Amino acid sequence: MVRRMSNAWKILFSTGRIARTALQEQQTCIRDLHARLAPYLATPDDTPAAYAVRPVPLPADWLGWRKNIFSTLFQSVYHLMGVPEPRRLLYGKLIHLFRIWVTSADNLLDAEDKEVVPLAMPGSSRVMRQVVAVMAADRVLAEVLNEAVAQGAISPGQRDDLSRESLRRLLPSAAQEATEEGGIAVRPPPEEVLGVIHRLKTGLLFNVAFVGPEIVEPLAFVQTERLRAGLLDFGLGCQVLDDIRDMARDLLERRHNVVLSALAHGHPALLEQLARQAQSPADRLYLAAPTVVLPLARQGFELLTSGLRTLGEAGLGYDGAQAESMARAMFPVLDLEGLQYG
């Protein structure tokens, strides 16, 4: 499975003209933002050593295709839409800033520590590093937008719109996350979880790539809605697989989960059994509920395939069989290696 992962995606990013260029552009954007963040992440020279904060070098693997699958797909969309290079790079920087904001917020909400802004800070500093990352990214956003105006890539009015909308477009997803902070009391039907809750939680994030073009570009691109639909399907497919992997965590923390909702509405006795069985968020509960998990895994696979096929047909240069191979390869990426879903 891991070999198929390497073959399916590595071939795309090494031989596909658009995907290869999009990855190179994302690497350029990440390097640029890392350099811009650094001055904001260094304490004044007279700060006592015990309280000093400093940026650290960008880890080399952060630029690899494995860590940039989603961002590169987003960047590829700008090529398919015919966006000129200067604005493609602007939107690529926005993509990475969204990544910083969303990942830092998830770290705070889920007590996780996925690093997106490398910096050295005293103590364990898990929470404060996320806060500093968000504040620094906001300052860099202003810098990037002002520079784009100075270069004539966007107008001052478009700069102001982009600054405002970069937050507003995240608010529905933030509101959905807010409803889970104290844990949910009732599990809605699985159709509602996938069709409403996950569309806000994850599907919306897979369409943030369009925030810049919606404001700046004349949206006379025939394929725009197809591209939106493709990224949305791909994002929802990833979320279904996340739910399968995270069954134990979402059960213990009382979070929305399409598998747990399917169990609550169709197999309540099995859900009660799993609740007694769950000891750690890392438990692989999905292995104990194959009758419910496997059809959902198949649905997630079909959503992934549908999204990837749409992007391939739009111009990324792979066919339906390759889209299916790439979708299968996402299972080990999302820590579901070995799940036999059909």
mmCIF file of C-alpha atoms in Angstrom:
data_model
loop_
_atom_site.group_PDB
_atom_site.id
_atom_site.type_symbol
_atom_site.label_atom_id
_atom_site.label_comp_id
_atom_site.label_asym_id
_atom_site.label_seq_id
_atom_site.Cartn_x
_atom_site.Cartn_y
_atom_site.Cartn_z
ATOM 1 C CA MET A 1 0.000 0.000 0.000
ATOM 2 C CA VAL A 2 2.804 2.436 0.876
ATOM 3 C CA ARG A 3 4.515 1.633 -2.422
ATOM 4 C CA ARG A 4 1.289 2.405 -4.279
ATOM 5 C CA MET A 5 1.156 5.655 -2.328
ATOM 6 C CA SER A 6 4.614 6.566 -3.590
ATOM 7 C CA ASN A 7 3.850 5.535 -7.142
ATOM 8 C CA ALA A 8 0.406 7.140 -7.450
ATOM 9 C CA TRP A 9 1.230 10.561 -6.058
ATOM 10 C CA LYS A 10 4.952 10.776 -6.700
ATOM 11 C CA ILE A 11 4.390 10.175 -10.416
ATOM 12 C CA LEU A 12 1.829 12.998 -10.488
ATOM 13 C CA PHE A 13 4.143 15.478 -8.773
ATOM 14 C CA SER A 14 7.220 14.455 -10.744
ATOM 15 C CA THR A 15 5.781 14.029 -14.258
ATOM 16 C CA GLY A 16 2.476 15.925 -14.299
ATOM 17 C CA ARG A 17 3.308 19.349 -15.709
ATOM 18 C CA ILE A 18 0.717 21.325 -13.752
ATOM 19 C CA ALA A 19 1.067 19.420 -10.485
ATOM 20 C CA ARG A 20 4.860 19.596 -10.640
ATOM 21 C CA THR A 21 4.783 23.357 -11.219
ATOM 22 C CA ALA A 22 2.146 23.804 -8.500
ATOM 23 C CA LEU A 23 4.340 21.951 -5.989
ATOM 24 C CA GLN A 24 7.318 24.125 -6.918
ATOM 25 C CA GLU A 25 5.173 27.234 -6.422
ATOM 26 C CA GLN A 26 4.004 26.016 -3.024
ATOM 27 C CA GLN A 27 7.611 25.405 -2.020
ATOM 28 C CA THR A 28 8.444 28.953 -3.092
ATOM 29 C CA CYS A 29 5.518 30.320 -1.079
ATOM 30 C CA ILE A 30 6.445 28.326 2.040
ATOM 31 C CA ARG A 31 10.059 29.514 1.885
ATOM 32 C CA ASP A 32 8.936 33.103 1.385
ATOM 33 C CA LEU A 33 6.535 33.024 4.332
ATOM 34 C CA HIS A 34 9.105 31.330 6.564
ATOM 35 C CA ALA A 35 11.542 34.159 5.812
ATOM 36 C CA ARG A 36 8.846 36.774 6.454
ATOM 37 C CA LEU A 37 7.802 35.172 9.755
ATOM 38 C CA ALA A 38 11.330 35.087 11.170
ATOM 39 C CA PRO A 39 11.657 38.801 12.142
ATOM 40 C CA TYR A 40 8.400 38.593 14.102
ATOM 41 C CA LEU A 41 9.577 35.546 16.043
ATOM 42 C CA ALA A 42 12.780 36.940 17.593
ATOM 43 C CA THR A 43 12.719 38.601 21.004
ATOM 44 C CA PRO A 44 14.632 41.887 21.497
ATOM 45 C CA ASP A 45 18.398 41.534 22.005
ATOM 46 C CA ASP A 46 18.258 42.505 25.690
ATOM 47 C CA THR A 47 15.797 39.705 26.566
ATOM 48 C CA PRO A 48 17.177 37.361 29.280
ATOM 49 C CA ALA A 49 18.254 34.056 27.743
ATOM 50 C CA ALA A 50 15.725 32.106 29.804
ATOM 51 C CA TYR A 51 12.894 34.013 28.096
ATOM 52 C CA ALA A 52 14.263 34.291 24.578
ATOM 53 C CA VAL A 53 12.153 33.259 21.579
ATOM 54 C CA ARG A 54 13.704 32.676 18.186
ATOM 55 C CA PRO A 55 12.799 31.235 14.789
ATOM 56 C CA VAL A 56 14.383 27.963 13.762
ATOM 57 C CA PRO A 57 15.342 26.713 10.286
ATOM 58 C CA LEU A 58 12.623 25.396 8.042
ATOM 59 C CA PRO A 59 12.653 21.566 8.218
ATOM 60 C CA ALA A 60 13.583 20.188 4.788
ATOM 61 C CA ASP A 61 10.757 17.640 4.740
ATOM 62 C CA TRP A 62 8.184 20.446 5.019
ATOM 63 C CA LEU A 63 8.805 21.138 1.361
ATOM 64 C CA GLY A 64 8.230 17.574 0.177
ATOM 65 C CA TRP A 65 5.193 16.433 -1.793
ATOM 66 C CA ARG A 66 4.030 14.118 1.016
ATOM 67 C CA LYS A 67 3.405 17.053 3.354
ATOM 68 C CA ASN A 68 1.909 19.234 0.634
ATOM 69 C CA ILE A 69 -0.616 17.041 -1.169
ATOM 70 C CA PHE A 70 -3.606 19.215 -0.271
ATOM 71 C CA SER A 71 -1.846 22.548 -0.782
ATOM 72 C CA THR A 72 -0.504 21.435 -4.152
ATOM 73 C CA LEU A 73 -3.957 20.377 -5.331
ATOM 74 C CA PHE A 74 -5.227 23.825 -4.328
ATOM 75 C CA GLN A 75 -2.329 25.496 -6.139
ATOM 76 C CA SER A 76 -3.018 23.373 -9.224
ATOM 77 C CA VAL A 77 -6.529 24.809 -9.405
ATOM 78 C CA TYR A 78 -5.086 28.260 -10.163
ATOM 79 C CA HIS A 79 -3.353 26.840 -13.230
ATOM 80 C CA LEU A 80 -6.576 25.194 -14.377
ATOM 81 C CA MET A 81 -8.340 28.551 -13.971
ATOM 82 C CA GLY A 82 -5.715 30.410 -15.974
ATOM 83 C CA VAL A 83 -4.630 32.707 -13.120
ATOM 84 C CA PRO A 84 -1.442 34.687 -13.950
ATOM 85 C CA GLU A 85 1.712 33.690 -12.051
ATOM 86 C CA PRO A 86 2.029 36.778 -9.791
ATOM 87 C CA ARG A 87 -1.434 36.211 -8.363
ATOM 88 C CA ARG A 88 -0.953 32.430 -8.248
ATOM 89 C CA LEU A 89 1.947 33.047 -5.888
ATOM 90 C CA LEU A 90 -0.120 35.486 -3.844
ATOM 91 C CA TYR A 91 -2.918 32.925 -3.501
ATOM 92 C CA GLY A 92 -0.337 30.235 -2.716
ATOM 93 C CA LYS A 93 0.868 32.301 0.228
ATOM 94 C CA LEU A 94 -2.723 32.692 1.379
ATOM 95 C CA ILE A 95 -3.098 28.899 1.233
ATOM 96 C CA HIS A 96 -0.160 28.429 3.581
ATOM 97 C CA LEU A 97 -1.383 31.176 5.915
ATOM 98 C CA PHE A 98 -4.765 29.424 6.086
ATOM 99 C CA ARG A 99 -2.865 26.268 6.923
ATOM 100 C CA ILE A 100 -1.115 28.027 9.811
ATOM 101 C CA TRP A 101 -4.344 29.483 11.191
ATOM 102 C CA VAL A 102 -6.376 26.283 10.915
ATOM 103 C CA THR A 103 -3.676 23.954 12.228
ATOM 104 C CA SER A 104 -2.849 26.250 15.143
ATOM 105 C CA ALA A 105 -6.544 26.482 16.041
ATOM 106 C CA ASP A 106 -6.873 22.690 15.854
ATOM 107 C CA ASN A 107 -3.829 22.330 18.099
ATOM 108 C CA LEU A 108 -5.465 24.572 20.685
ATOM 109 C CA LEU A 109 -8.843 22.829 20.486
ATOM 110 C CA ASP A 110 -7.559 19.255 20.374
ATOM 111 C CA ALA A 111 -4.522 19.538 22.675
ATOM 112 C CA GLU A 112 -2.266 18.601 19.757
ATOM 113 C CA ASP A 113 1.117 19.929 18.714
ATOM 114 C CA LYS A 114 1.416 19.799 14.914
ATOM 115 C CA GLU A 115 4.095 22.357 14.158
ATOM 116 C CA VAL A 116 3.386 24.789 11.314
ATOM 117 C CA VAL A 117 5.568 27.726 12.388
ATOM 118 C CA PRO A 118 8.953 26.467 13.600
ATOM 119 C CA LEU A 119 10.189 28.463 16.586
ATOM 120 C CA ALA A 120 12.051 27.897 19.838
ATOM 121 C CA MET A 121 10.324 28.965 23.050
ATOM 122 C CA PRO A 122 11.063 28.169 26.717
ATOM 123 C CA GLY A 123 9.119 25.465 28.534
ATOM 124 C CA SER A 124 6.717 23.056 26.909
ATOM 125 C CA SER A 125 4.830 26.105 25.536
ATOM 126 C CA ARG A 126 2.363 24.029 23.505
ATOM 127 C CA VAL A 127 -0.446 26.575 23.824
ATOM 128 C CA MET A 128 1.594 29.763 23.610
ATOM 129 C CA ARG A 129 3.429 28.631 20.488
ATOM 130 C CA GLN A 130 0.068 28.316 18.714
ATOM 131 C CA VAL A 131 -0.944 31.802 19.853
ATOM 132 C CA VAL A 132 2.337 33.307 18.654
ATOM 133 C CA ALA A 133 2.036 31.458 15.335
ATOM 134 C CA VAL A 134 -1.424 32.935 14.700
ATOM 135 C CA MET A 135 -0.337 36.459 15.655
ATOM 136 C CA ALA A 136 2.783 36.302 13.490
ATOM 137 C CA ALA A 137 0.821 34.916 10.522
ATOM 138 C CA ASP A 138 -1.665 37.786 10.767
ATOM 139 C CA ARG A 139 1.149 40.316 10.569
ATOM 140 C CA VAL A 140 2.664 38.540 7.588
ATOM 141 C CA LEU A 141 -0.728 38.551 5.854
ATOM 142 C CA ALA A 142 -0.770 42.362 6.030
ATOM 143 C CA GLU A 143 2.786 42.494 4.700
ATOM 144 C CA VAL A 144 2.031 40.158 1.784
ATOM 145 C CA LEU A 145 -1.139 42.002 0.788
ATOM 146 C CA ASN A 146 0.508 45.423 0.956
ATOM 147 C CA GLU A 147 3.364 44.179 -1.196
ATOM 148 C CA ALA A 148 0.897 42.799 -3.767
ATOM 149 C CA VAL A 149 -0.703 46.259 -3.982
ATOM 150 C CA ALA A 150 2.699 47.917 -4.389
ATOM 151 C CA GLN A 151 3.521 45.513 -7.234
ATOM 152 C CA GLY A 152 0.206 46.165 -8.971
ATOM 153 C CA ALA A 153 -1.044 42.580 -8.605
ATOM 154 C CA ILE A 154 -4.176 43.702 -6.717
ATOM 155 C CA SER A 155 -5.883 46.992 -5.913
ATOM 156 C CA PRO A 156 -6.094 48.560 -2.433
ATOM 157 C CA GLY A 157 -9.798 47.674 -2.330
ATOM 158 C CA GLN A 158 -9.053 44.040 -3.200
ATOM 159 C CA ARG A 159 -6.378 44.002 -0.495
ATOM 160 C CA ASP A 160 -8.937 45.120 2.081
ATOM 161 C CA ASP A 161 -11.469 42.563 0.842
ATOM 162 C CA LEU A 162 -8.907 39.751 1.021
ATOM 163 C CA SER A 163 -7.896 40.743 4.544
ATOM 164 C CA ARG A 164 -11.507 40.716 5.688
ATOM 165 C CA GLU A 165 -12.633 37.596 3.829
ATOM 166 C CA SER A 166 -9.629 35.523 4.913
ATOM 167 C CA LEU A 167 -11.227 35.518 8.366
ATOM 168 C CA ARG A 168 -14.917 35.659 7.480
ATOM 169 C CA ARG A 169 -14.731 32.540 5.301
ATOM 170 C CA LEU A 170 -13.390 30.565 8.261
ATOM 171 C CA LEU A 171 -16.123 31.619 10.680
ATOM 172 C CA PRO A 172 -18.728 28.946 9.761
ATOM 173 C CA SER A 173 -16.113 26.245 10.308
ATOM 174 C CA ALA A 174 -15.079 27.928 13.555
ATOM 175 C CA ALA A 175 -18.707 28.063 14.711
ATOM 176 C CA GLN A 176 -19.125 24.370 13.975
ATOM 177 C CA GLU A 177 -16.015 23.562 16.005
ATOM 178 C CA ALA A 178 -17.367 25.745 18.814
ATOM 179 C CA THR A 179 -20.471 23.549 19.098
ATOM 180 C CA GLU A 180 -18.223 20.584 19.967
ATOM 181 C CA GLU A 181 -15.989 22.255 22.553
ATOM 182 C CA GLY A 182 -17.950 21.014 25.532
ATOM 183 C CA GLY A 183 -18.820 17.706 23.912
ATOM 184 C CA ILE A 184 -22.064 16.879 22.104
ATOM 185 C CA ALA A 185 -25.102 15.503 23.935
ATOM 186 C CA VAL A 186 -26.869 13.896 20.946
ATOM 187 C CA ARG A 187 -25.512 12.179 17.863
ATOM 188 C CA PRO A 188 -27.422 13.343 14.761
ATOM 189 C CA PRO A 189 -28.100 10.973 11.849
ATOM 190 C CA PRO A 190 -25.013 10.140 9.767
ATOM 191 C CA GLU A 191 -26.526 11.918 6.744
ATOM 192 C CA GLU A 192 -26.609 15.166 8.712
ATOM 193 C CA VAL A 193 -23.038 14.713 9.913
ATOM 194 C CA LEU A 194 -21.715 14.217 6.397
ATOM 195 C CA GLY A 195 -24.070 16.563 4.546
ATOM 196 C CA VAL A 196 -24.093 19.512 6.964
ATOM 197 C CA ILE A 197 -21.594 19.289 9.825
ATOM 198 C CA HIS A 198 -18.632 17.939 7.876
ATOM 199 C CA ARG A 199 -19.316 20.282 4.972
ATOM 200 C CA LEU A 200 -18.751 23.138 7.404
ATOM 201 C CA LYS A 201 -15.965 21.477 9.375
ATOM 202 C CA THR A 202 -13.857 20.222 6.478
ATOM 203 C CA GLY A 203 -15.505 20.760 3.111
ATOM 204 C CA LEU A 204 -15.395 24.538 3.549
ATOM 205 C CA LEU A 205 -11.655 24.375 4.228
ATOM 206 C CA PHE A 206 -11.107 22.580 0.935
ATOM 207 C CA ASN A 207 -12.684 25.534 -0.851
ATOM 208 C CA VAL A 208 -10.649 28.328 0.794
ATOM 209 C CA ALA A 209 -8.413 28.152 -2.268
ATOM 210 C CA PHE A 210 -11.123 30.117 -4.079
ATOM 211 C CA VAL A 211 -11.214 33.080 -1.669
ATOM 212 C CA GLY A 212 -8.560 34.985 -3.591
ATOM 213 C CA PRO A 213 -9.862 34.303 -7.114
ATOM 214 C CA GLU A 214 -13.457 35.090 -6.094
ATOM 215 C CA ILE A 215 -12.402 38.572 -5.047
ATOM 216 C CA VAL A 216 -9.730 39.395 -7.616
ATOM 217 C CA GLU A 217 -10.319 37.350 -10.766
ATOM 218 C CA PRO A 218 -13.179 37.780 -13.243
ATOM 219 C CA LEU A 219 -14.943 34.495 -12.582
ATOM 220 C CA ALA A 220 -15.639 33.685 -16.195
ATOM 221 C CA PHE A 221 -13.945 30.311 -15.838
ATOM 222 C CA VAL A 222 -16.203 27.525 -17.077
ATOM 223 C CA GLN A 223 -14.626 24.920 -14.815
ATOM 224 C CA THR A 224 -14.777 26.838 -11.536
ATOM 225 C CA GLU A 225 -17.839 25.069 -10.132
ATOM 226 C CA ARG A 226 -16.502 21.682 -11.211
ATOM 227 C CA LEU A 227 -13.226 22.438 -9.472
ATOM 228 C CA ARG A 228 -15.066 23.470 -6.305
ATOM 229 C CA ALA A 229 -17.071 20.255 -6.400
ATOM 230 C CA GLY A 230 -13.962 18.178 -6.971
ATOM 231 C CA LEU A 231 -12.085 19.651 -4.017
ATOM 232 C CA LEU A 232 -15.196 19.389 -1.821
ATOM 233 C CA ASP A 233 -15.650 15.684 -2.613
ATOM 234 C CA PHE A 234 -11.976 15.054 -1.977
ATOM 235 C CA GLY A 235 -12.137 16.877 1.351
ATOM 236 C CA LEU A 236 -15.263 15.045 2.497
ATOM 237 C CA GLY A 237 -13.697 11.723 1.536
ATOM 238 C CA CYS A 238 -10.674 12.552 3.689
ATOM 239 C CA GLN A 239 -12.990 13.487 6.572
ATOM 240 C CA VAL A 240 -14.854 10.171 6.373
ATOM 241 C CA LEU A 241 -11.535 8.345 6.651
ATOM 242 C CA ASP A 242 -10.506 10.643 9.525
ATOM 243 C CA ASP A 243 -13.735 9.710 11.311
ATOM 244 C CA ILE A 244 -12.991 6.014 10.912
ATOM 245 C CA ARG A 245 -9.483 6.445 12.297
ATOM 246 C CA ASP A 246 -10.642 8.766 15.114
ATOM 247 C CA MET A 247 -13.593 6.706 16.370
ATOM 248 C CA ALA A 248 -12.044 6.179 19.813
ATOM 249 C CA ARG A 249 -11.011 9.805 20.245
ATOM 250 C CA ASP A 250 -14.374 11.148 19.105
ATOM 251 C CA LEU A 251 -16.199 8.702 21.349
ATOM 252 C CA LEU A 252 -14.150 9.623 24.415
ATOM 253 C CA GLU A 253 -14.297 13.360 23.688
ATOM 254 C CA ARG A 254 -17.945 13.347 22.481
ATOM 255 C CA ARG A 255 -17.274 14.822 19.044
ATOM 256 C CA HIS A 256 -19.237 14.468 15.836
ATOM 257 C CA ASN A 257 -18.271 11.390 13.864
ATOM 258 C CA VAL A 258 -20.144 9.863 10.934
ATOM 259 C CA VAL A 259 -19.329 6.294 12.009
ATOM 260 C CA LEU A 260 -20.454 6.847 15.594
ATOM 261 C CA SER A 261 -23.668 8.443 14.312
ATOM 262 C CA ALA A 262 -24.278 5.423 12.073
ATOM 263 C CA LEU A 263 -23.788 3.188 15.084
ATOM 264 C CA ALA A 264 -26.029 5.336 17.306
ATOM 265 C CA HIS A 265 -28.894 5.210 14.804
ATOM 266 C CA GLY A 266 -28.468 1.671 13.522
ATOM 267 C CA HIS A 267 -26.470 -0.358 16.043
ATOM 268 C CA PRO A 268 -26.860 1.233 19.505
ATOM 269 C CA ALA A 269 -25.876 -1.936 21.371
ATOM 270 C CA LEU A 270 -22.585 -2.126 19.477
ATOM 271 C CA LEU A 271 -21.945 1.555 20.208
ATOM 272 C CA GLU A 272 -22.440 0.903 23.939
ATOM 273 C CA GLN A 273 -20.040 -2.014 23.711
ATOM 274 C CA LEU A 274 -17.409 0.128 22.008
ATOM 275 C CA ALA A 275 -17.886 2.861 24.634
ATOM 276 C CA ARG A 276 -16.992 0.351 27.335
ATOM 277 C CA GLN A 277 -14.066 -0.886 25.262
ATOM 278 C CA ALA A 278 -12.496 2.506 24.456
ATOM 279 C CA GLN A 279 -9.545 3.267 26.709
ATOM 280 C CA SER A 280 -7.342 5.572 24.633
ATOM 281 C CA PRO A 281 -7.910 8.004 21.741
ATOM 282 C CA ALA A 282 -5.453 5.888 19.761
ATOM 283 C CA ASP A 283 -7.515 2.679 20.032
ATOM 284 C CA ARG A 284 -8.418 1.246 16.615
ATOM 285 C CA LEU A 285 -12.103 0.799 17.349
ATOM 286 C CA TYR A 286 -12.930 0.591 13.669
ATOM 287 C CA LEU A 287 -11.592 -2.974 13.652
ATOM 288 C CA ALA A 288 -14.402 -3.975 16.040
ATOM 289 C CA ALA A 289 -17.277 -2.645 13.883
ATOM 290 C CA PRO A 290 -16.653 -3.867 10.311
ATOM 291 C CA THR A 291 -20.323 -4.071 9.316
ATOM 292 C CA VAL A 292 -20.661 -0.295 9.756
ATOM 293 C CA VAL A 293 -17.106 0.821 9.036
ATOM 294 C CA LEU A 294 -16.505 -0.937 5.734
ATOM 295 C CA PRO A 295 -19.471 0.602 3.838
ATOM 296 C CA LEU A 296 -18.414 4.038 5.106
ATOM 297 C CA ALA A 297 -14.809 3.369 4.104
ATOM 298 C CA ARG A 298 -16.118 2.529 0.653
ATOM 299 C CA GLN A 299 -18.121 5.773 0.622
ATOM 300 C CA GLY A 300 -15.025 7.731 1.619
ATOM 301 C CA PHE A 301 -13.048 6.028 -1.136
ATOM 302 C CA GLU A 302 -15.742 6.882 -3.691
ATOM 303 C CA LEU A 303 -15.743 10.537 -2.611
ATOM 304 C CA LEU A 304 -11.953 10.669 -2.909
ATOM 305 C CA THR A 305 -12.098 9.052 -6.333
ATOM 306 C CA SER A 306 -14.867 11.370 -7.511
ATOM 307 C CA GLY A 307 -12.955 14.465 -6.434
ATOM 308 C CA LEU A 308 -9.686 13.317 -7.947
ATOM 309 C CA ARG A 309 -11.378 12.222 -11.178
ATOM 310 C CA THR A 310 -12.965 15.666 -11.520
ATOM 311 C CA LEU A 311 -9.582 17.370 -11.111
ATOM 312 C CA GLY A 312 -7.979 14.938 -13.541
ATOM 313 C CA GLU A 313 -10.638 15.577 -16.180
ATOM 314 C CA ALA A 314 -10.281 19.327 -15.627
ATOM 315 C CA GLY A 315 -6.684 19.186 -16.770
ATOM 316 C CA LEU A 316 -4.363 17.615 -14.192
ATOM 317 C CA GLY A 317 -3.587 14.905 -16.701
ATOM 318 C CA TYR A 318 -4.566 11.565 -15.191
ATOM 319 C CA ASP A 319 -7.435 9.210 -15.980
ATOM 320 C CA GLY A 320 -10.123 7.520 -13.893
ATOM 321 C CA ALA A 321 -8.026 4.448 -13.119
ATOM 322 C CA GLN A 322 -5.183 6.639 -11.858
ATOM 323 C CA ALA A 323 -7.642 8.677 -9.777
ATOM 324 C CA GLU A 324 -8.795 5.445 -8.145
ATOM 325 C CA SER A 325 -5.198 4.411 -7.443
ATOM 326 C CA MET A 326 -4.494 7.797 -5.869
ATOM 327 C CA ALA A 327 -7.641 7.503 -3.733
ATOM 328 C CA ARG A 328 -6.567 4.073 -2.469
ATOM 329 C CA ALA A 329 -3.179 5.524 -1.624
ATOM 330 C CA MET A 330 -4.799 8.034 0.762
ATOM 331 C CA PHE A 331 -5.638 5.251 3.240
ATOM 332 C CA PRO A 332 -2.057 4.865 4.535
ATOM 333 C CA VAL A 333 -1.626 8.642 4.416
ATOM 334 C CA LEU A 334 -4.525 8.900 6.876
ATOM 335 C CA ASP A 335 -3.225 6.017 9.056
ATOM 336 C CA LEU A 336 -5.709 3.435 7.792
ATOM 337 C CA GLU A 337 -3.215 1.169 6.127
ATOM 338 C CA GLY A 338 -4.557 -2.379 5.826
ATOM 339 C CA LEU A 339 -8.268 -1.512 6.107
ATOM 340 C CA GLN A 340 -10.042 -3.924 3.765
ATOM 341 C CA TYR A 341 -13.015 -1.982 2.460
ATOM 342 C CA GLY A 342 -13.660 -3.866 -0.757
#
